[in-house]
mmCIF file of C-alpha atoms in Angstrom:
data_model
loop_
_atom_site.group_PDB
_atom_site.id
_atom_site.type_symbol
_atom_site.label_atom_id
_atom_site.label_comp_id
_atom_site.label_asym_id
_atom_site.label_seq_id
_atom_site.Cartn_x
_atom_site.Cartn_y
_atom_site.Cartn_z
ATOM 1 C CA MET A 1 0.019 -0.014 -0.024
ATOM 2 C CA PRO A 2 1.542 3.248 -0.826
ATOM 3 C CA SER A 3 2.430 5.199 2.095
ATOM 4 C CA HIS A 4 0.528 8.261 1.206
ATOM 5 C CA ALA A 5 -2.564 6.375 1.354
ATOM 6 C CA LEU A 6 -2.165 6.085 5.133
ATOM 7 C CA SER A 7 -1.994 9.747 5.852
ATOM 8 C CA MET A 8 -4.568 10.319 8.657
ATOM 9 C CA SER A 9 -5.288 13.703 7.453
ATOM 10 C CA ARG A 10 -6.826 12.131 4.158
ATOM 11 C CA PHE A 11 -9.591 10.260 6.269
ATOM 12 C CA ASP A 12 -12.988 11.691 6.735
ATOM 13 C CA PHE A 13 -13.925 10.001 10.086
ATOM 14 C CA ASN A 14 -17.428 10.503 9.445
ATOM 15 C CA GLU A 15 -17.173 7.954 6.434
ATOM 16 C CA THR A 16 -14.290 6.012 7.333
ATOM 17 C CA PRO A 17 -12.576 4.387 10.413
ATOM 18 C CA PHE A 18 -8.654 4.487 10.178
ATOM 19 C CA LEU A 19 -8.540 1.145 12.377
ATOM 20 C CA VAL A 20 -11.180 -1.579 12.735
ATOM 21 C CA ILE A 21 -10.464 -3.988 15.532
ATOM 22 C CA TRP A 22 -12.435 -7.395 15.232
ATOM 23 C CA GLU A 23 -12.449 -9.509 18.299
ATOM 24 C CA ILE A 24 -12.404 -12.952 16.380
ATOM 25 C CA THR A 25 -13.140 -14.942 19.568
ATOM 26 C CA GLN A 26 -13.477 -14.491 23.309
ATOM 27 C CA ALA A 27 -12.026 -17.793 24.335
ATOM 28 C CA CYS A 28 -8.822 -17.642 26.141
ATOM 29 C CA ALA A 29 -6.839 -19.877 28.805
ATOM 30 C CA LEU A 30 -5.875 -16.630 30.850
ATOM 31 C CA ALA A 31 -7.923 -14.667 33.482
ATOM 32 C CA CYS A 32 -6.264 -11.326 33.216
ATOM 33 C CA ARG A 33 -7.293 -8.956 35.968
ATOM 34 C CA HIS A 34 -8.163 -5.991 33.715
ATOM 35 C CA CYS A 35 -9.816 -8.102 30.703
ATOM 36 C CA ARG A 36 -12.654 -5.977 29.243
ATOM 37 C CA ALA A 37 -14.319 -9.158 27.647
ATOM 38 C CA SER A 38 -13.987 -11.256 30.717
ATOM 39 C CA ALA A 39 -12.846 -13.884 28.373
ATOM 40 C CA ILE A 40 -13.715 -17.472 28.827
ATOM 41 C CA GLU A 41 -12.355 -21.030 28.241
ATOM 42 C CA ARG A 42 -14.468 -22.144 25.323
ATOM 43 C CA ARG A 43 -15.484 -20.747 22.087
ATOM 44 C CA ASP A 44 -19.024 -19.098 21.495
ATOM 45 C CA PRO A 45 -20.995 -21.036 19.096
ATOM 46 C CA ASN A 46 -22.364 -17.755 17.836
ATOM 47 C CA GLU A 47 -18.935 -16.512 16.618
ATOM 48 C CA LEU A 48 -18.688 -15.045 13.101
ATOM 49 C CA THR A 49 -18.017 -18.161 10.955
ATOM 50 C CA LEU A 50 -15.014 -18.037 8.438
ATOM 51 C CA GLU A 51 -17.219 -16.813 5.362
ATOM 52 C CA GLN A 52 -18.865 -14.176 7.822
ATOM 53 C CA GLY A 53 -15.381 -13.025 8.758
ATOM 54 C CA LYS A 54 -14.129 -12.742 5.037
ATOM 55 C CA SER A 55 -17.247 -10.611 4.392
ATOM 56 C CA LEU A 56 -16.422 -8.427 7.268
ATOM 57 C CA LEU A 57 -12.785 -8.024 6.108
ATOM 58 C CA GLU A 58 -14.133 -7.178 2.702
ATOM 59 C CA GLN A 59 -16.509 -4.543 4.378
ATOM 60 C CA VAL A 60 -13.756 -3.140 6.302
ATOM 61 C CA ARG A 61 -11.628 -2.740 3.025
ATOM 62 C CA GLY A 62 -14.646 -1.350 1.232
ATOM 63 C CA MET A 63 -14.845 1.346 3.699
ATOM 64 C CA GLY A 64 -11.182 2.528 2.947
ATOM 65 C CA THR A 65 -9.954 1.250 6.111
ATOM 66 C CA PRO A 66 -6.266 0.494 6.043
ATOM 67 C CA VAL A 67 -5.571 -1.261 9.196
ATOM 68 C CA CYS A 68 -7.444 -4.278 10.773
ATOM 69 C CA VAL A 69 -6.454 -6.049 13.993
ATOM 70 C CA LEU A 70 -7.586 -9.408 15.017
ATOM 71 C CA SER A 71 -8.071 -9.618 18.771
ATOM 72 C CA GLY A 72 -9.597 -11.762 21.529
ATOM 73 C CA GLY A 73 -9.791 -13.329 23.825
ATOM 74 C CA ASP A 74 -6.862 -15.411 22.358
ATOM 75 C CA PRO A 75 -7.084 -15.155 18.519
ATOM 76 C CA LEU A 76 -5.069 -18.320 18.132
ATOM 77 C CA ARG A 77 -8.038 -20.336 19.581
ATOM 78 C CA ARG A 78 -9.463 -20.014 16.074
ATOM 79 C CA GLU A 79 -8.009 -22.698 13.946
ATOM 80 C CA ASP A 80 -8.995 -20.329 10.709
ATOM 81 C CA ILE A 81 -6.859 -17.312 11.854
ATOM 82 C CA ASN A 82 -4.133 -18.020 9.195
ATOM 83 C CA GLU A 83 -6.900 -17.866 6.570
ATOM 84 C CA LEU A 84 -8.416 -14.798 7.923
ATOM 85 C CA VAL A 85 -5.095 -12.930 7.847
ATOM 86 C CA ARG A 86 -4.555 -14.236 4.370
ATOM 87 C CA HIS A 87 -7.688 -12.902 3.122
ATOM 88 C CA GLY A 88 -7.349 -9.584 4.782
ATOM 89 C CA ALA A 89 -3.727 -9.241 3.299
ATOM 90 C CA ARG A 90 -4.912 -10.122 -0.242
ATOM 91 C CA LEU A 91 -7.509 -7.410 0.048
ATOM 92 C CA GLY A 92 -4.903 -4.862 0.657
ATOM 93 C CA LEU A 93 -5.424 -4.533 4.617
ATOM 94 C CA ARG A 94 -2.474 -4.103 7.128
ATOM 95 C CA MET A 95 -3.278 -7.024 9.071
ATOM 96 C CA ALA A 96 -2.239 -7.469 12.840
ATOM 97 C CA THR A 97 -3.230 -9.674 15.753
ATOM 98 C CA ILE A 98 -2.542 -10.013 19.498
ATOM 99 C CA PRO A 99 -1.999 -13.639 20.648
ATOM 100 C CA ALA A 100 -2.125 -14.486 24.317
ATOM 101 C CA ALA A 101 0.877 -16.059 26.004
ATOM 102 C CA CYS A 102 -0.751 -19.755 25.910
ATOM 103 C CA GLU A 103 0.275 -23.056 24.673
ATOM 104 C CA ASP A 104 -1.063 -22.172 21.148
ATOM 105 C CA LEU A 105 1.641 -19.766 20.621
ATOM 106 C CA THR A 106 4.386 -21.433 19.160
ATOM 107 C CA ARG A 107 7.237 -20.524 16.627
ATOM 108 C CA ASP A 108 5.617 -22.615 14.091
ATOM 109 C CA GLN A 109 2.173 -20.679 14.479
ATOM 110 C CA LEU A 110 4.168 -17.243 14.061
ATOM 111 C CA VAL A 111 5.832 -18.676 10.906
ATOM 112 C CA GLN A 112 2.419 -19.643 9.553
ATOM 113 C CA LEU A 113 0.886 -16.161 10.497
ATOM 114 C CA LYS A 114 4.060 -14.537 8.620
ATOM 115 C CA ASP A 115 3.600 -16.629 5.475
ATOM 116 C CA ALA A 116 -0.239 -15.552 5.416
ATOM 117 C CA GLY A 117 0.625 -11.926 5.331
ATOM 118 C CA LEU A 118 0.743 -10.782 8.918
ATOM 119 C CA ALA A 119 1.971 -7.103 8.906
ATOM 120 C CA GLN A 120 2.461 -6.849 12.623
ATOM 121 C CA LEU A 121 2.288 -8.723 15.771
ATOM 122 C CA ALA A 122 1.448 -7.460 19.177
ATOM 123 C CA PHE A 123 2.206 -9.166 22.811
ATOM 124 C CA SER A 124 0.821 -7.764 26.068
ATOM 125 C CA LEU A 125 3.354 -7.295 28.971
ATOM 126 C CA ASP A 126 1.816 -5.653 32.150
ATOM 127 C CA GLY A 127 4.817 -5.748 34.173
ATOM 128 C CA SER A 128 8.662 -5.580 33.879
ATOM 129 C CA THR A 129 9.016 -8.719 35.982
ATOM 130 C CA ALA A 130 7.407 -12.119 35.898
ATOM 131 C CA ALA A 131 6.011 -11.720 39.388
ATOM 132 C CA ILE A 132 3.964 -8.645 38.348
ATOM 133 C CA HIS A 133 3.077 -9.721 34.986
ATOM 134 C CA ASP A 134 2.059 -13.368 35.877
ATOM 135 C CA ASP A 135 0.022 -11.941 38.880
ATOM 136 C CA PHE A 136 -1.842 -9.380 36.588
ATOM 137 C CA ARG A 137 -2.486 -12.219 34.185
ATOM 138 C CA GLN A 138 -3.287 -14.625 36.842
ATOM 139 C CA VAL A 139 -1.490 -17.455 35.288
ATOM 140 C CA GLU A 140 2.163 -18.472 36.080
ATOM 141 C CA GLY A 141 4.655 -18.655 33.246
ATOM 142 C CA THR A 142 2.945 -16.076 30.765
ATOM 143 C CA TYR A 143 6.007 -13.482 31.366
ATOM 144 C CA ASP A 144 8.523 -16.267 30.020
ATOM 145 C CA ARG A 145 6.416 -17.353 27.160
ATOM 146 C CA THR A 146 5.865 -13.787 25.970
ATOM 147 C CA MET A 147 9.582 -13.237 26.486
ATOM 148 C CA ARG A 148 10.538 -16.420 24.169
ATOM 149 C CA ALA A 149 7.613 -15.208 21.741
ATOM 150 C CA ILE A 150 9.379 -12.133 21.427
ATOM 151 C CA GLU A 151 12.739 -13.694 20.433
ATOM 152 C CA TRP A 152 10.760 -15.631 17.874
ATOM 153 C CA ALA A 153 9.185 -12.537 16.319
ATOM 154 C CA HIS A 154 12.757 -11.138 16.098
ATOM 155 C CA GLU A 155 14.058 -14.455 14.484
ATOM 156 C CA LEU A 156 11.121 -14.191 11.785
ATOM 157 C CA GLU A 157 11.336 -10.370 11.298
ATOM 158 C CA LEU A 158 8.027 -9.807 12.408
ATOM 159 C CA PRO A 159 7.316 -6.117 13.403
ATOM 160 C CA LEU A 160 6.521 -6.250 17.104
ATOM 161 C CA GLN A 161 4.292 -4.270 19.279
ATOM 162 C CA ILE A 162 3.968 -4.185 23.013
ATOM 163 C CA ASN A 163 0.856 -3.522 24.885
ATOM 164 C CA THR A 164 0.775 -2.546 28.466
ATOM 165 C CA THR A 165 -2.359 -1.410 30.625
ATOM 166 C CA PHE A 166 -1.603 0.619 33.272
ATOM 167 C CA SER A 167 -3.615 1.265 36.555
ATOM 168 C CA GLN A 168 -3.093 1.700 40.094
ATOM 169 C CA TYR A 169 -2.131 -2.016 40.362
ATOM 170 C CA ASN A 170 1.031 -1.564 38.355
ATOM 171 C CA TYR A 171 1.710 2.263 38.337
ATOM 172 C CA ASP A 172 4.707 1.823 40.318
ATOM 173 C CA ASP A 173 6.192 -0.106 37.589
ATOM 174 C CA VAL A 174 6.159 2.518 35.054
ATOM 175 C CA ASP A 175 9.683 3.151 35.048
ATOM 176 C CA GLY A 176 10.658 -0.477 35.055
ATOM 177 C CA MET A 177 8.345 -0.909 31.920
ATOM 178 C CA ILE A 178 9.918 2.021 30.155
ATOM 179 C CA ALA A 179 13.515 0.206 30.888
ATOM 180 C CA LEU A 180 12.166 -3.110 29.551
ATOM 181 C CA VAL A 181 10.405 -1.762 26.537
ATOM 182 C CA ARG A 182 13.595 0.346 25.691
ATOM 183 C CA ARG A 183 15.560 -3.039 24.866
ATOM 184 C CA LEU A 184 12.955 -5.247 23.343
ATOM 185 C CA GLY A 185 13.652 -4.059 19.704
ATOM 186 C CA ILE A 186 9.936 -3.295 19.173
ATOM 187 C CA VAL A 187 8.490 -0.704 16.636
ATOM 188 C CA PHE A 188 5.344 0.240 18.390
ATOM 189 C CA TRP A 189 4.365 0.406 22.388
ATOM 190 C CA GLU A 190 0.573 1.084 22.862
ATOM 191 C CA VAL A 191 -0.015 2.108 26.478
ATOM 192 C CA PHE A 192 -3.570 1.687 27.696
ATOM 193 C CA SER A 193 -5.245 3.351 30.568
ATOM 194 C CA LEU A 194 -7.557 1.227 32.244
ATOM 195 C CA VAL A 195 -11.272 1.754 31.697
ATOM 196 C CA PRO A 196 -13.131 -0.152 34.827
ATOM 197 C CA VAL A 197 -15.080 -2.570 32.476
ATOM 198 C CA GLY A 198 -15.302 -6.425 32.518
ATOM 199 C CA ARG A 199 -13.077 -7.741 34.930
ATOM 200 C CA GLY A 200 -11.491 -4.561 35.348
ATOM 201 C CA GLU A 201 -14.422 -3.045 37.151
ATOM 202 C CA VAL A 202 -12.702 -4.311 40.532
ATOM 203 C CA MET A 203 -9.322 -2.473 39.513
ATOM 204 C CA LYS A 204 -8.497 1.155 40.371
ATOM 205 C CA PRO A 205 -7.829 3.392 37.379
ATOM 206 C CA MET A 206 -4.969 5.950 37.465
ATOM 207 C CA THR A 207 -5.640 9.213 38.903
ATOM 208 C CA ALA A 208 -5.634 12.487 36.875
ATOM 209 C CA GLU A 209 -2.313 13.401 38.400
ATOM 210 C CA GLN A 210 -0.906 9.879 37.944
ATOM 211 C CA HIS A 211 -1.797 10.150 34.189
ATOM 212 C CA GLU A 212 0.172 13.382 33.828
ATOM 213 C CA SER A 213 3.228 12.059 35.422
ATOM 214 C CA LEU A 214 2.921 8.886 32.836
ATOM 215 C CA PHE A 215 2.476 11.404 30.122
ATOM 216 C CA ALA A 216 5.724 13.355 31.075
ATOM 217 C CA ARG A 217 7.720 10.133 31.213
ATOM 218 C CA LEU A 218 6.289 8.844 27.901
ATOM 219 C CA TYR A 219 6.971 12.109 26.103
ATOM 220 C CA LEU A 220 10.398 11.863 27.464
ATOM 221 C CA LEU A 221 10.950 8.667 26.092
ATOM 222 C CA SER A 222 9.358 9.395 22.711
ATOM 223 C CA GLN A 223 12.320 11.974 22.183
ATOM 224 C CA ASN A 224 15.032 9.484 22.064
ATOM 225 C CA MET A 225 13.635 6.298 21.071
ATOM 226 C CA PRO A 226 12.772 4.906 17.582
ATOM 227 C CA PHE A 227 9.586 3.134 18.122
ATOM 228 C CA VAL A 228 6.079 4.656 18.240
ATOM 229 C CA ILE A 229 4.088 5.329 21.430
ATOM 230 C CA LYS A 230 0.434 5.637 21.281
ATOM 231 C CA VAL A 231 -1.931 5.912 24.239
ATOM 232 C CA THR A 232 -5.351 4.324 24.386
ATOM 233 C CA GLU A 233 -8.035 5.449 26.400
ATOM 234 C CA ALA A 234 -6.031 8.436 27.743
ATOM 235 C CA PRO A 235 -6.470 10.792 24.622
ATOM 236 C CA HIS A 236 -5.507 13.699 26.883
ATOM 237 C CA TYR A 237 -1.791 12.678 25.963
ATOM 238 C CA ARG A 238 -2.564 14.343 22.962
ATOM 239 C CA ARG A 239 -2.935 17.666 24.812
ATOM 240 C CA TYR A 240 0.155 17.178 26.703
ATOM 241 C CA VAL A 241 2.059 16.697 23.518
ATOM 242 C CA MET A 242 0.533 19.819 21.979
ATOM 243 C CA GLN A 243 1.358 21.655 25.134
ATOM 244 C CA GLN A 244 5.016 20.481 24.954
ATOM 245 C CA ARG A 245 5.217 21.123 21.279
ATOM 246 C CA ASP A 246 3.889 24.765 21.969
ATOM 247 C CA SER A 247 6.543 25.315 24.624
ATOM 248 C CA ALA A 248 9.285 23.703 22.882
ATOM 249 C CA PRO A 249 8.543 22.730 18.823
ATOM 250 C CA GLN A 250 9.778 19.526 17.902
ATOM 251 C CA HIS A 251 10.751 18.199 14.515
ATOM 252 C CA PRO A 252 7.597 16.548 12.942
ATOM 253 C CA ASP A 253 9.663 13.269 12.129
ATOM 254 C CA ALA A 254 11.195 13.015 15.916
ATOM 255 C CA GLN A 255 9.176 9.850 16.657
ATOM 256 C CA GLN A 256 8.841 7.208 14.079
ATOM 257 C CA ALA A 257 9.536 3.478 13.705
ATOM 258 C CA SER A 258 13.098 2.742 12.188
ATOM 259 C CA GLY A 259 13.984 0.975 9.109
ATOM 260 C CA SER A 260 11.689 -0.819 7.088
ATOM 261 C CA ALA A 261 9.671 -2.656 9.931
ATOM 262 C CA ILE A 262 6.801 -0.394 9.558
ATOM 263 C CA PRO A 263 5.935 2.381 6.913
ATOM 264 C CA ALA A 264 7.178 5.585 8.203
ATOM 265 C CA GLN A 265 3.915 7.411 7.060
ATOM 266 C CA LEU A 266 1.938 4.913 9.122
ATOM 267 C CA ALA A 267 4.202 5.207 12.172
ATOM 268 C CA ARG A 268 3.778 9.181 11.767
ATOM 269 C CA ASP A 269 -0.081 8.760 11.599
ATOM 270 C CA MET A 270 -0.256 6.367 14.432
ATOM 271 C CA SER A 271 1.980 8.384 16.748
ATOM 272 C CA GLU A 272 0.706 10.850 19.253
ATOM 273 C CA LYS A 273 3.297 13.320 17.848
ATOM 274 C CA ALA A 274 1.954 13.216 14.244
ATOM 275 C CA SER A 275 1.516 16.805 12.833
ATOM 276 C CA PHE A 276 -1.954 17.466 14.478
ATOM 277 C CA GLY A 277 -2.836 20.966 15.389
ATOM 278 C CA LYS A 278 -5.331 22.153 17.763
ATOM 279 C CA THR A 279 -7.835 22.320 14.866
ATOM 280 C CA GLY A 280 -6.871 18.859 14.114
ATOM 281 C CA LYS A 281 -8.444 15.540 14.766
ATOM 282 C CA GLY A 282 -7.604 12.430 16.671
ATOM 283 C CA ILE A 283 -8.879 8.894 16.858
ATOM 284 C CA ASN A 284 -11.589 8.102 19.619
ATOM 285 C CA ALA A 285 -14.462 5.908 20.265
ATOM 286 C CA GLY A 286 -16.574 5.861 17.185
ATOM 287 C CA LYS A 287 -14.429 8.416 15.506
ATOM 288 C CA GLY A 288 -12.005 6.760 13.166
ATOM 289 C CA PHE A 289 -12.191 3.577 15.043
ATOM 290 C CA CYS A 290 -14.894 0.943 15.630
ATOM 291 C CA PHE A 291 -14.739 -2.549 17.316
ATOM 292 C CA VAL A 292 -16.438 -5.820 16.016
ATOM 293 C CA SER A 293 -17.105 -8.436 18.665
ATOM 294 C CA HIS A 294 -16.716 -12.055 18.170
ATOM 295 C CA THR A 295 -20.531 -12.398 17.537
ATOM 296 C CA GLY A 296 -20.584 -9.635 15.000
ATOM 297 C CA GLU A 297 -21.778 -6.877 17.215
ATOM 298 C CA VAL A 298 -20.592 -3.258 16.548
ATOM 299 C CA PHE A 299 -19.238 -1.058 19.386
ATOM 300 C CA PRO A 300 -17.420 2.408 19.227
ATOM 301 C CA SER A 301 -14.870 0.838 20.970
ATOM 302 C CA GLY A 302 -14.079 -2.547 22.884
ATOM 303 C CA PHE A 303 -14.389 -0.594 26.257
ATOM 304 C CA PHE A 304 -17.664 0.966 25.340
ATOM 305 C CA PRO A 305 -20.449 -1.794 25.925
ATOM 306 C CA ASN A 306 -23.139 -0.126 23.728
ATOM 307 C CA SER A 307 -23.882 -2.036 20.516
ATOM 308 C CA THR A 308 -25.127 -0.260 17.534
ATOM 309 C CA GLY A 309 -26.107 -3.436 15.550
ATOM 310 C CA ASN A 310 -24.702 -6.603 14.141
ATOM 311 C CA VAL A 311 -22.698 -7.172 10.932
ATOM 312 C CA LYS A 312 -24.716 -10.456 10.357
ATOM 313 C CA ASN A 313 -27.477 -8.442 9.074
ATOM 314 C CA THR A 314 -26.539 -4.862 8.752
ATOM 315 C CA PRO A 315 -23.488 -3.649 6.781
ATOM 316 C CA LEU A 316 -20.684 -2.251 8.927
ATOM 317 C CA SER A 317 -20.472 0.934 6.910
ATOM 318 C CA ALA A 318 -24.156 1.575 7.873
ATOM 319 C CA LEU A 319 -23.450 0.864 11.524
ATOM 320 C CA TYR A 320 -20.417 3.298 11.643
ATOM 321 C CA ARG A 321 -21.511 6.114 9.599
ATOM 322 C CA ASP A 322 -25.338 6.333 10.227
ATOM 323 C CA THR A 323 -26.147 5.274 13.657
ATOM 324 C CA THR A 324 -27.143 7.818 16.057
ATOM 325 C CA LEU A 325 -24.476 6.871 18.665
ATOM 326 C CA PHE A 326 -21.534 6.984 16.259
ATOM 327 C CA ARG A 327 -22.820 10.146 14.886
ATOM 328 C CA GLU A 328 -23.171 11.737 18.272
ATOM 329 C CA LEU A 329 -19.559 10.486 19.270
ATOM 330 C CA ARG A 330 -18.244 12.364 16.202
ATOM 331 C CA ASP A 331 -19.734 15.644 17.366
ATOM 332 C CA PRO A 332 -17.637 17.417 19.970
ATOM 333 C CA SER A 333 -20.532 19.846 20.556
ATOM 334 C CA ARG A 334 -22.033 17.242 22.587
ATOM 335 C CA LEU A 335 -19.316 16.993 25.095
ATOM 336 C CA LYS A 336 -19.937 18.267 28.571
ATOM 337 C CA GLY A 337 -18.029 19.647 31.627
ATOM 338 C CA ARG A 338 -14.446 20.721 31.077
ATOM 339 C CA CYS A 339 -14.320 18.329 28.092
ATOM 340 C CA GLY A 340 -17.138 20.570 26.413
ATOM 341 C CA ILE A 341 -15.079 23.858 26.784
ATOM 342 C CA CYS A 342 -11.720 22.688 26.026
ATOM 343 C CA GLU A 343 -9.764 23.909 23.150
ATOM 344 C CA TYR A 344 -8.317 20.380 22.523
ATOM 345 C CA ALA A 345 -11.772 18.997 22.097
ATOM 346 C CA ASP A 346 -11.443 17.703 18.753
ATOM 347 C CA ILE A 347 -7.918 16.132 19.061
ATOM 348 C CA CYS A 348 -8.665 14.819 22.482
ATOM 349 C CA GLY A 349 -12.195 14.547 23.431
ATOM 350 C CA GLY A 350 -11.463 12.569 26.618
ATOM 351 C CA SER A 351 -12.170 8.858 26.891
ATOM 352 C CA ARG A 352 -15.632 8.379 26.149
ATOM 353 C CA ALA A 353 -15.742 4.911 27.636
ATOM 354 C CA ARG A 354 -14.299 6.056 30.974
ATOM 355 C CA ALA A 355 -17.020 8.631 30.982
ATOM 356 C CA LEU A 356 -19.618 6.179 30.334
ATOM 357 C CA ALA A 357 -18.182 3.481 32.831
ATOM 358 C CA THR A 358 -17.597 6.099 35.711
ATOM 359 C CA THR A 359 -20.709 8.336 35.130
ATOM 360 C CA GLY A 360 -23.253 6.574 33.017
ATOM 361 C CA ASP A 361 -22.867 9.424 30.422
ATOM 362 C CA PRO A 362 -20.692 8.898 27.393
ATOM 363 C CA PHE A 363 -20.548 12.587 26.899
ATOM 364 C CA ALA A 364 -19.325 13.586 30.575
ATOM 365 C CA GLU A 365 -16.088 15.126 31.212
ATOM 366 C CA ASP A 366 -13.138 12.622 31.509
ATOM 367 C CA ALA A 367 -12.023 12.925 35.107
ATOM 368 C CA ALA A 368 -8.784 11.357 34.379
ATOM 369 C CA CYS A 369 -7.632 14.618 33.026
ATOM 370 C CA VAL A 370 -6.012 17.524 35.172
ATOM 371 C CA TYR A 371 -6.333 20.374 32.586
ATOM 372 C CA ILE A 372 -8.590 23.038 33.396
ATOM 373 C CA PRO A 373 -9.534 24.917 30.309
ATOM 374 C CA GLU A 374 -10.461 28.516 29.870
ATOM 375 C CA PRO A 375 -14.110 29.120 29.374
ATOM 376 C CA LEU A 376 -14.983 29.913 25.676
#
């Protein structure tokens, strides 16, 4: 795919999501403390079939979306994952997946995924040590399996992403995680801020002040590391980056992936340091992004449990473009409280999933942000 085709500025988020995540199954052998899906051991008989899944991938590509991630549960629990990756790659989608560190994760399976056309591989690491990570995942040995799989990915020259969810559970390990990811040879670090849904309802999210401290450390890291840093469910990191750039302008290419592991333009687009301005736009729930569940239900994000319909009977394009919830989420004038008067509303907008989970109102202000905007 030509790199210019991936420029986020070329996308009309009212028509086209930049990224679609499809949860191909909820089956998983882990019992992670934060799991938004409350994943279970067995596959659901109502999962999208292979043919329905291929149709979904065709719809994703037909909307002009460039990136599709196959998630779970544990996506390796579906025996047809290689065929799904192959079909998406043939369509021209940049296909990625996030296997769980379970027995199905083998070097041979990674070889098959690469041969099928997988463009990027992600693993979850939520602690810099086995003790922290395994307790978080609630299965002993997952840290060691993940580290072994990272070695396999490098051997196979598969571009590697690490996903980390921070909450008060592991906030004290932020510096440890930064030290770890520095030496893992990754192209992408996606940092998630806990949204209290699913099993995560019993966990404590970071405070607004802890978010701001995390942002400072991530921004400093971004200045001297070659991999992309993206923050999910804490879009106010974009506000933090804008404030830092306003006070000390940075070269627009300061943060991008190195070499040929990931297209430079995609790195710039997915990075929080991409060249957006205060009148720019950022991906958020239902805005440049949507989530399809294992049974075909469509949500603004995986942390936003309000379905707008099912791809088994309604085209994905209609559910994304035309449903009331998606349209309202793309309208910053509906935001309330501090988010509603914030000059960063369109590039940030706050976590709509967190607002829904903590207040019951998806348009309420995001209490995880310290910023006090001046009244308009």
